[in-house]
PDB file of C-alpha atoms in Angstrom:
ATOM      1  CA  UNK A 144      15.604 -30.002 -35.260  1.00 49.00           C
ATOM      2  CA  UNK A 145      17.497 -31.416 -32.455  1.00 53.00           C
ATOM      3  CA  UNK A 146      16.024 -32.557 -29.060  1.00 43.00           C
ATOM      4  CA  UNK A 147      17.065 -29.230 -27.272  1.00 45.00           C
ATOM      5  CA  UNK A 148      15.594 -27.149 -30.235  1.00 48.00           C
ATOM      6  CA  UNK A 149      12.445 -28.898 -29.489  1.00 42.00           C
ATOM      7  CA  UNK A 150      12.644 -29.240 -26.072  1.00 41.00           C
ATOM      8  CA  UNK A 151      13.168 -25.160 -26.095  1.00 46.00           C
ATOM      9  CA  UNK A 152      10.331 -24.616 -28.378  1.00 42.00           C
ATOM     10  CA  UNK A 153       7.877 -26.378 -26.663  1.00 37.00           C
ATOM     11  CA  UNK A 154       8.690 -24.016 -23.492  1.00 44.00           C
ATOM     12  CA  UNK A 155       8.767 -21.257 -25.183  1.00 42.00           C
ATOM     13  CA  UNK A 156       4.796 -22.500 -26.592  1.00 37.00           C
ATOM     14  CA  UNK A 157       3.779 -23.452 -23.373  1.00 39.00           C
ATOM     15  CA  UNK A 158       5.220 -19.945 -21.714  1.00 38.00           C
ATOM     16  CA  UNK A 159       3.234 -18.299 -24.578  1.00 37.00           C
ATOM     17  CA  UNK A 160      -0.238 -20.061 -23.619  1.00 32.00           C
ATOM     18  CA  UNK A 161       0.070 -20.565 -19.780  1.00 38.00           C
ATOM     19  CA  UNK A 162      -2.489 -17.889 -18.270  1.00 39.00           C
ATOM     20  CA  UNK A 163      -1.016 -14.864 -16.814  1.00 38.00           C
ATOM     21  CA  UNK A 164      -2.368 -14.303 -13.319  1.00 50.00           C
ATOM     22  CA  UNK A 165      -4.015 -10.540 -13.359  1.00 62.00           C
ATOM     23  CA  UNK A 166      -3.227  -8.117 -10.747  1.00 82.00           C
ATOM     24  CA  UNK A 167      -5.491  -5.212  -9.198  1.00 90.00           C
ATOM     25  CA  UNK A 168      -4.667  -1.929  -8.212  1.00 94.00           C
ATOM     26  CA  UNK A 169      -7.396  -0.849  -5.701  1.00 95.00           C
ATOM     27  CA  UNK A 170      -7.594   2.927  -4.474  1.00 96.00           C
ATOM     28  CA  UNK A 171      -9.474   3.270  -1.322  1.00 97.00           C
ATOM     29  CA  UNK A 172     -11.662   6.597  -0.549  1.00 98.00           C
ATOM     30  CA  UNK A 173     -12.897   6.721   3.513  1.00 98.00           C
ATOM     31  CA  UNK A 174     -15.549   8.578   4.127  1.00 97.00           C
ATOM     32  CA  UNK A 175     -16.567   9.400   8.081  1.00 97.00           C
ATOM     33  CA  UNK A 176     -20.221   9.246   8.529  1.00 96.00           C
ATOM     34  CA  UNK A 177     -21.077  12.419   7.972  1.00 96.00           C
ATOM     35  CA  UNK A 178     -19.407  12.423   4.562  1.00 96.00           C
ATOM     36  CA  UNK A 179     -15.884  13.840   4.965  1.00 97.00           C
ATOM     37  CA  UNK A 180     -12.675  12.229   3.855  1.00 97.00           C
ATOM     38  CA  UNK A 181     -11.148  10.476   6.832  1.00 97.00           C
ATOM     39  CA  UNK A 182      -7.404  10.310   7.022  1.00 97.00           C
ATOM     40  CA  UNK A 183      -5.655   7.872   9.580  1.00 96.00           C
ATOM     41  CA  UNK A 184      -7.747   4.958   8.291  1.00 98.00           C
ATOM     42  CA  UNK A 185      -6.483   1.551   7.922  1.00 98.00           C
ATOM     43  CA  UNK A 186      -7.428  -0.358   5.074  1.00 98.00           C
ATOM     44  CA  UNK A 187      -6.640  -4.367   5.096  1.00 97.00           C
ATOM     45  CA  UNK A 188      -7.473  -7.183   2.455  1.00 95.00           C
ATOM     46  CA  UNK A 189      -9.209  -9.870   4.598  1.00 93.00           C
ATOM     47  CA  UNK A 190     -10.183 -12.202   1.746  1.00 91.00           C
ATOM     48  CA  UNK A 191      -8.694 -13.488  -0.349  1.00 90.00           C
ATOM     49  CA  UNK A 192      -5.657 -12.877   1.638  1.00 76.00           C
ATOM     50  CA  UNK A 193      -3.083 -13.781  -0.969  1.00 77.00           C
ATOM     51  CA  UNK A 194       1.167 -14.441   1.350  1.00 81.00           C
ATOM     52  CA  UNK A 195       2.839 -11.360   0.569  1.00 84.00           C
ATOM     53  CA  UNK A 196       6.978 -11.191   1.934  1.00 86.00           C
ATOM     54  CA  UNK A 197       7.144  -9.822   4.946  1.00 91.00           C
ATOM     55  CA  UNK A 198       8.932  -5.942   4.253  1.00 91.00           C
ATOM     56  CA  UNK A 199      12.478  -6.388   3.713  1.00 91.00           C
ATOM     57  CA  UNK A 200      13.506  -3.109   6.269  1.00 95.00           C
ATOM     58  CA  UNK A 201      12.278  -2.560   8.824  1.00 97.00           C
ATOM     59  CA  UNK A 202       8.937  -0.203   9.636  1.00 97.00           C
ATOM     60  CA  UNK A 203      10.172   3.174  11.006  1.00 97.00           C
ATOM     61  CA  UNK A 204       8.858   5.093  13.564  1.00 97.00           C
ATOM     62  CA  UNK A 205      10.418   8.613  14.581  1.00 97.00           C
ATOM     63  CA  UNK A 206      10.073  10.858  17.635  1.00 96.00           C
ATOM     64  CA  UNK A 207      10.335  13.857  16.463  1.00 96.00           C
ATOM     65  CA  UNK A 208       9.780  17.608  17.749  1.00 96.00           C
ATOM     66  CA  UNK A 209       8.193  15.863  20.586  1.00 94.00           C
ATOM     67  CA  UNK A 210       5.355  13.675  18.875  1.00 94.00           C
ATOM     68  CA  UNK A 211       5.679  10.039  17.068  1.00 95.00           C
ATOM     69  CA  UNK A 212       5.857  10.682  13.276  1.00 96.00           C
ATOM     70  CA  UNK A 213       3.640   9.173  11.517  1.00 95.00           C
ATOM     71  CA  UNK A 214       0.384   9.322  13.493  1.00 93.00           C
ATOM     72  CA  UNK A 215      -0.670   5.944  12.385  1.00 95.00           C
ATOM     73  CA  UNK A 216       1.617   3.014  10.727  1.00 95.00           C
ATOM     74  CA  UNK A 217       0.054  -0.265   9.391  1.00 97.00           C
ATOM     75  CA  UNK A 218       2.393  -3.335   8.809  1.00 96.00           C
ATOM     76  CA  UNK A 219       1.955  -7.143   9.015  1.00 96.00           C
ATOM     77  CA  UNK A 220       2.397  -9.585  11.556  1.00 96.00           C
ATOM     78  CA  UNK A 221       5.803 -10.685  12.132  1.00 96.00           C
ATOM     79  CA  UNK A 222       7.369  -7.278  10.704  1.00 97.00           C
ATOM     80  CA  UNK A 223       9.768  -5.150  12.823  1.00 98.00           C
ATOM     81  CA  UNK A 224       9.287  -1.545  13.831  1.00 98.00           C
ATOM     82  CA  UNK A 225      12.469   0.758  14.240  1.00 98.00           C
ATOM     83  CA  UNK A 226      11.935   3.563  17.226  1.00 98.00           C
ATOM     84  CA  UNK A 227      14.291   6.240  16.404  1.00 97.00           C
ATOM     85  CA  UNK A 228      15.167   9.334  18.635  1.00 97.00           C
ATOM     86  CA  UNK A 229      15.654  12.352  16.487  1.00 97.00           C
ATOM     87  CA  UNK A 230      14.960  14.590  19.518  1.00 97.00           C
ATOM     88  CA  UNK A 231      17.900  15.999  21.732  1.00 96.00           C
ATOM     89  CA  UNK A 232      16.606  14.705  24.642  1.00 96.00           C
ATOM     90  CA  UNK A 233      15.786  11.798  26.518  1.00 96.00           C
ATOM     91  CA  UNK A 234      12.057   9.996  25.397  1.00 95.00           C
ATOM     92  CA  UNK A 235      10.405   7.436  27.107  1.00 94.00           C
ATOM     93  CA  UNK A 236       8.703   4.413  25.007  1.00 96.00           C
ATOM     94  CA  UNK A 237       6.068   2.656  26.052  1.00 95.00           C
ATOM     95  CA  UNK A 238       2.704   0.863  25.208  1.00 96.00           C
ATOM     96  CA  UNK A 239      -0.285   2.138  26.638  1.00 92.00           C
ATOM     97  CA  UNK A 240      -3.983   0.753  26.320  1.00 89.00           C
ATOM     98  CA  UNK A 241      -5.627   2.109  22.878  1.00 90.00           C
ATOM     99  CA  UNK A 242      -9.269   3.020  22.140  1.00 87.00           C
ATOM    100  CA  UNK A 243     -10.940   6.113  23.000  1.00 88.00           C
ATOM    101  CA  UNK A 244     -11.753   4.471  26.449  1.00 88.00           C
ATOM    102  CA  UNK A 245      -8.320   2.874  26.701  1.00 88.00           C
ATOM    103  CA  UNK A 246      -9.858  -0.605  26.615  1.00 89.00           C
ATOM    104  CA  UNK A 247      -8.115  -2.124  24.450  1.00 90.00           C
ATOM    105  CA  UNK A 248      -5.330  -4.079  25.722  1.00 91.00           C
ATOM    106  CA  UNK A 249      -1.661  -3.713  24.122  1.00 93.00           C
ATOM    107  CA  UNK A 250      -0.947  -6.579  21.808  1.00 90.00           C
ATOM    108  CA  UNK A 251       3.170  -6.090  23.091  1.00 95.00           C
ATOM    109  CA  UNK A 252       3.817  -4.619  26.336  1.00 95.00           C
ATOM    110  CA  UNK A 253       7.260  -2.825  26.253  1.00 95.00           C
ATOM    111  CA  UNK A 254       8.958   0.113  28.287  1.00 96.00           C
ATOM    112  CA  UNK A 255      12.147   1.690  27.310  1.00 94.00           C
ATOM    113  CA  UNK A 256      13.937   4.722  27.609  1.00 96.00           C
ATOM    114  CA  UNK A 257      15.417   6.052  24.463  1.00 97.00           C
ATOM    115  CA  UNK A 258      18.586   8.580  24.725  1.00 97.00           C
ATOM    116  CA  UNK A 259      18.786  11.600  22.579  1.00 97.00           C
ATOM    117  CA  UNK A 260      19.854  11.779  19.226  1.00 96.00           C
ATOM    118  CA  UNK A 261      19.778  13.926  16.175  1.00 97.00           C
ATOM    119  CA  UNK A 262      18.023  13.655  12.352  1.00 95.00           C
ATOM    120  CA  UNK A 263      21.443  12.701  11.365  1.00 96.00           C
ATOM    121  CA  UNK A 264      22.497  10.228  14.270  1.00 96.00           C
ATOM    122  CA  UNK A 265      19.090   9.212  15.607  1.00 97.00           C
ATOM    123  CA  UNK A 266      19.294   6.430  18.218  1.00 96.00           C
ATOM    124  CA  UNK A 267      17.256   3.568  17.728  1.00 97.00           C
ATOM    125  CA  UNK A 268      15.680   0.414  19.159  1.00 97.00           C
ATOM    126  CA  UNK A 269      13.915  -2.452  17.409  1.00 97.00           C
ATOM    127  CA  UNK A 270      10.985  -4.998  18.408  1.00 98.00           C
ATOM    128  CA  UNK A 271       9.392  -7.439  16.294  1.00 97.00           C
ATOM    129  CA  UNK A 272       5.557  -7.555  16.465  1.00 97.00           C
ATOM    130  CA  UNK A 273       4.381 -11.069  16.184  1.00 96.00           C
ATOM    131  CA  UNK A 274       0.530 -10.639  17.009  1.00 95.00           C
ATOM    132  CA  UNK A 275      -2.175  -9.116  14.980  1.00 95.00           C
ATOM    133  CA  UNK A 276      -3.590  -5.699  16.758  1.00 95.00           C
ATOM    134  CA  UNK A 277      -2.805  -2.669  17.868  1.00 96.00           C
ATOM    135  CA  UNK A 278      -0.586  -1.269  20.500  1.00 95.00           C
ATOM    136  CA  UNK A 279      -0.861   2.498  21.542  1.00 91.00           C
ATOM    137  CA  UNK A 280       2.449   4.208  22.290  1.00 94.00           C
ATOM    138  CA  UNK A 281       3.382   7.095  24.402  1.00 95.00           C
ATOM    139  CA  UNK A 282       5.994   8.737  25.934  1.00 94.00           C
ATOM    140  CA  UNK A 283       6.499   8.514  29.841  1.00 88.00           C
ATOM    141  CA  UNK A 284       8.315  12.215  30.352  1.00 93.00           C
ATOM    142  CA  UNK A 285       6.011  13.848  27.339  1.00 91.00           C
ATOM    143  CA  UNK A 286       2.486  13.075  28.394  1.00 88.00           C
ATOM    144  CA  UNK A 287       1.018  14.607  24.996  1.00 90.00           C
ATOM    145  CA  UNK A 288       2.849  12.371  22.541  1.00 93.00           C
ATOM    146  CA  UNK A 289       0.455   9.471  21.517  1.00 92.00           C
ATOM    147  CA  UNK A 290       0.152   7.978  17.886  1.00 88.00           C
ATOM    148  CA  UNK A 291      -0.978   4.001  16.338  1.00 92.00           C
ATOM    149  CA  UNK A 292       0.148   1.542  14.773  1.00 96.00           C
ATOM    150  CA  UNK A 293      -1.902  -1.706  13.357  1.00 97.00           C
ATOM    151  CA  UNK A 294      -0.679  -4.652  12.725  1.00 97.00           C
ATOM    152  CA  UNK A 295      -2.690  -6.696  10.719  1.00 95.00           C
ATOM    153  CA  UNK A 296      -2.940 -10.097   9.347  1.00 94.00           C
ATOM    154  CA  UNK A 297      -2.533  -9.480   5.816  1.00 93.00           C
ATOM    155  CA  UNK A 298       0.223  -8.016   3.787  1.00 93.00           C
ATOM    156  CA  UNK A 299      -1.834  -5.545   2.032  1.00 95.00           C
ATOM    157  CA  UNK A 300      -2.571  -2.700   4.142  1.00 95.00           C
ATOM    158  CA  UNK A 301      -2.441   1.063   3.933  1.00 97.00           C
ATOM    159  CA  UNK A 302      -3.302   4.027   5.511  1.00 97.00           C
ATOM    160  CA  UNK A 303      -5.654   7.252   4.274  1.00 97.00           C
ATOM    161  CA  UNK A 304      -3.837  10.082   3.718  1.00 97.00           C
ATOM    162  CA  UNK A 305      -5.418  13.725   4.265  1.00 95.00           C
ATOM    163  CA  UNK A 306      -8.064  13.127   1.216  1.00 97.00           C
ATOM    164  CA  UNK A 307      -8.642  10.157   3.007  1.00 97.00           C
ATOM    165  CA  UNK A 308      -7.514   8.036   0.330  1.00 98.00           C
ATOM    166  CA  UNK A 309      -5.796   4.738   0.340  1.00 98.00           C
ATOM    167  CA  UNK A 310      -4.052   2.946  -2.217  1.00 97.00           C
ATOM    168  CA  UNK A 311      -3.638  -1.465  -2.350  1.00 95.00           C
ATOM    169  CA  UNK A 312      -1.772  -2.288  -5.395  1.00 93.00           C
ATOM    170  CA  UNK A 313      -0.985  -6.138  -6.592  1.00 91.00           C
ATOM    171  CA  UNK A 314      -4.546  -7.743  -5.390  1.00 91.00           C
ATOM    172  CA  UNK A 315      -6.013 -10.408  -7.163  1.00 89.00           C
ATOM    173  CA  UNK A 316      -9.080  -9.692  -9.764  1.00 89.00           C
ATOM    174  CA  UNK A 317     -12.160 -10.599  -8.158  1.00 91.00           C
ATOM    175  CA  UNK A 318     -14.449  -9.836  -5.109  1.00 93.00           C
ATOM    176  CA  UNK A 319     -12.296  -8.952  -2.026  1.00 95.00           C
ATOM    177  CA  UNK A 320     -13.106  -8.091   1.441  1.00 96.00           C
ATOM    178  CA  UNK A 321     -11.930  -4.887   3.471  1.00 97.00           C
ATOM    179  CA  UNK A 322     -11.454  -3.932   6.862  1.00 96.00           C
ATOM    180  CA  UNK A 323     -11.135  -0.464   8.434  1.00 98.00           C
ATOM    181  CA  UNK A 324      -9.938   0.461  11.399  1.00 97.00           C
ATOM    182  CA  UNK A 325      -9.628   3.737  13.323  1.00 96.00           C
ATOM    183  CA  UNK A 326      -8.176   4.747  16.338  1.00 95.00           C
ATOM    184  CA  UNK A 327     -11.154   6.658  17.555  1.00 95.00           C
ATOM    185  CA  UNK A 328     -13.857   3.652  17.017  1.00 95.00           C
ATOM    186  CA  UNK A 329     -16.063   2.626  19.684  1.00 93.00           C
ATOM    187  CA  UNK A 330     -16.992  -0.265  17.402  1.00 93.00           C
ATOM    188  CA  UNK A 331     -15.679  -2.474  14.841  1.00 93.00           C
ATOM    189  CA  UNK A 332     -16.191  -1.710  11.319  1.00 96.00           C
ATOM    190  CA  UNK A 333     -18.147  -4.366   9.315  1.00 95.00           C
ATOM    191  CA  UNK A 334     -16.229  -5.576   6.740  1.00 96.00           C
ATOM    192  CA  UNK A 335     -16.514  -4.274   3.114  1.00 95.00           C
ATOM    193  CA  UNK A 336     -17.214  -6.369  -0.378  1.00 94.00           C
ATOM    194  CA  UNK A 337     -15.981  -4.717  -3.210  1.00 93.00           C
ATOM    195  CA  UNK A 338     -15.144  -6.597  -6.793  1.00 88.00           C
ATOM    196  CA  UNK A 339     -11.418  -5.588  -7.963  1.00 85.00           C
ATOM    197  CA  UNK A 340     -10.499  -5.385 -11.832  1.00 86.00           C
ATOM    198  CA  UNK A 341      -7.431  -3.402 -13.273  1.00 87.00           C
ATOM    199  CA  UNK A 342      -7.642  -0.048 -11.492  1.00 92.00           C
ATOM    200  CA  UNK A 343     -10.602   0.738  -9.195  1.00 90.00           C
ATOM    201  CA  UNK A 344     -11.912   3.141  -6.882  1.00 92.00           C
ATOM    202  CA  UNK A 345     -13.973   2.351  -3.735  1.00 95.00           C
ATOM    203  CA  UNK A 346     -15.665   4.846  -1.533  1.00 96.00           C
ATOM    204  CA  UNK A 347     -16.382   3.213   1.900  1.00 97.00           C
ATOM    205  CA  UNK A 348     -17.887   5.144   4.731  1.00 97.00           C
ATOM    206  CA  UNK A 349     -16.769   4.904   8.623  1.00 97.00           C
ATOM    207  CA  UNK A 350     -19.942   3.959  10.923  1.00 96.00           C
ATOM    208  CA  UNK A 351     -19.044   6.941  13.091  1.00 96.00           C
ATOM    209  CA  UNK A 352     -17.604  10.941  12.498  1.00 96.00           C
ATOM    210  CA  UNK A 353     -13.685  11.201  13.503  1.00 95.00           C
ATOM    211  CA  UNK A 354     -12.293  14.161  15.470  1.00 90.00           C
ATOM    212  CA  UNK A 355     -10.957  15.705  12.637  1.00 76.00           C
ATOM    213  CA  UNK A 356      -9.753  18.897  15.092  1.00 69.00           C
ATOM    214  CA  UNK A 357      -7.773  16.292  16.735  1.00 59.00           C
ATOM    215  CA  UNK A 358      -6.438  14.601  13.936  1.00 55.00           C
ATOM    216  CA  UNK A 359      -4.838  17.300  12.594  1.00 48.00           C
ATOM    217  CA  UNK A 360      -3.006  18.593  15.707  1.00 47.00           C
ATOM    218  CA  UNK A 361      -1.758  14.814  16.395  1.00 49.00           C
ATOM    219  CA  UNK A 362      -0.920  14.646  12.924  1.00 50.00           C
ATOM    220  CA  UNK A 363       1.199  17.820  12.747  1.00 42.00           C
ATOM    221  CA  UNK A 364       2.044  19.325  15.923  1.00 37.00           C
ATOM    222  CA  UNK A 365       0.814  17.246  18.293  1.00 34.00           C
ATOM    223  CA  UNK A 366       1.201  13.253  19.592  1.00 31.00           C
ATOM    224  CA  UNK A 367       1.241   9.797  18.881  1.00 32.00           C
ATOM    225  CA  UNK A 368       0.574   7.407  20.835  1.00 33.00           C
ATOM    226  CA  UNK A 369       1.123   3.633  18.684  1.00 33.00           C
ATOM    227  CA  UNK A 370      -1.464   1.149  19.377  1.00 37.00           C
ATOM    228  CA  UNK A 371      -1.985  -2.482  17.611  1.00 39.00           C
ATOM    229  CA  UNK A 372      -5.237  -3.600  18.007  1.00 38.00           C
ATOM    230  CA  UNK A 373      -5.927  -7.443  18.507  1.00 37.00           C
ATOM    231  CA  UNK A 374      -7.575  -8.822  15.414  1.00 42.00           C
ATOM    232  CA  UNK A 375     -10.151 -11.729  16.931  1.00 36.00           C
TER     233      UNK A 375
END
């Protein structure tokens, strides 16, 4: 055998014995306290917080039929957010305290006007959110349009859908922690243990009821206002 048969073999036997680092696939169900799925939810790894690339596009964010579409976007620090106008009329963008008290101070403050567009030839602005938290957005010349977005530390977010389910794929086997975060909490949420292996479900229950009245007319015909909330 020649050196660079062997030298080729013995990769090929160390490939074959080197341990293969195991991903999770962890589906998230929120629960509001009195039981009910909870859409809107953020869900965020806090430990082990594993560097994930930063998304290669950036986030989008439409106004649409007069409201922000989606109601609430999660992405990671550093990542950009695209504001497009498919309206036919002028918007407004701006950040605007979040909370249900409007407490919570923008982690961006920003005020633009954006000029009508179309579906097919939205216009379009970009900023690049460099701080953890969450910034609530509105609309200067359409008072009703309000929405969220969170921007957290860690690459692996997600957001509940209607079932209030959320799904975190590629997480390392093992105990994990979890953070929630809604845009109608008073308080923080305490964060979660959970153990992680292949696929898993975890049910995990808000510490207070969402509007769910509301939720449904931002999320469909009414507003959104972004907000990223400052992770301490």
């Amino acid at each position: 055998m020649t050196p660079t048969a062997r030298l080729l073999a013995f990769a090929l036997a160390a490939l074959a014995w080197a341990p293969v680092a195991s991903a999770a696939t962890l589906t998230v169900q929120v629960l509001g306290a009195d039981g009910q799925p909870a859409a809107n939810t953020v869900v965020e790894l806090v430990s082990p917080a594993p560097p994930r690339p930063l998304p290669t596009a950036p986030v989008q964010v439409a106004q649409r039929d007069v409201r922000f579409v989606p109601f609430v976007t999660a992405l990671p620090a550093g990542a950009t957010v695209r504001f497009l106008n498919q309206d036919g009329f002028d918007h407004h963008l701006r950040s605007l305290p979040s909370g249900p008290l409007g407490t919570v101070a923008p982690a961006r403050s920003f005020e633009l006007r954006m000029a009508p567009g179309s579906p097919a030839q939205p216009t379009a602005t970009e900023l690049v959110f460099e701080q953890p938290g969450v910034v609530a957005l509105g609309c200067h010349l359409h008072g009703s349009m309000r929405g969220h977005l969170y921007i957290g530390r860690s690459g692996h977010l997600a957001v509940t859908d209607a079932e209030g389910r959320a799904r975190l794929p590629d997480l390392p086997d093992g105990r994990l922690e979890l953070r929630l975060w809604h845009p109608e909490q008073l308080l923080e949420q305490p964060v979660a243990s959970t153990q992680a292996a292949g696929d898993a479900v975890q049910p995990l229950r808000l510490n207070f009821t969402p509007d769910r009245k509301s939720t449904r007319l931002n999320s469909s015909h009414g507003y959104i206002s972004y907000a990223v909330f400052c992770l301490k």
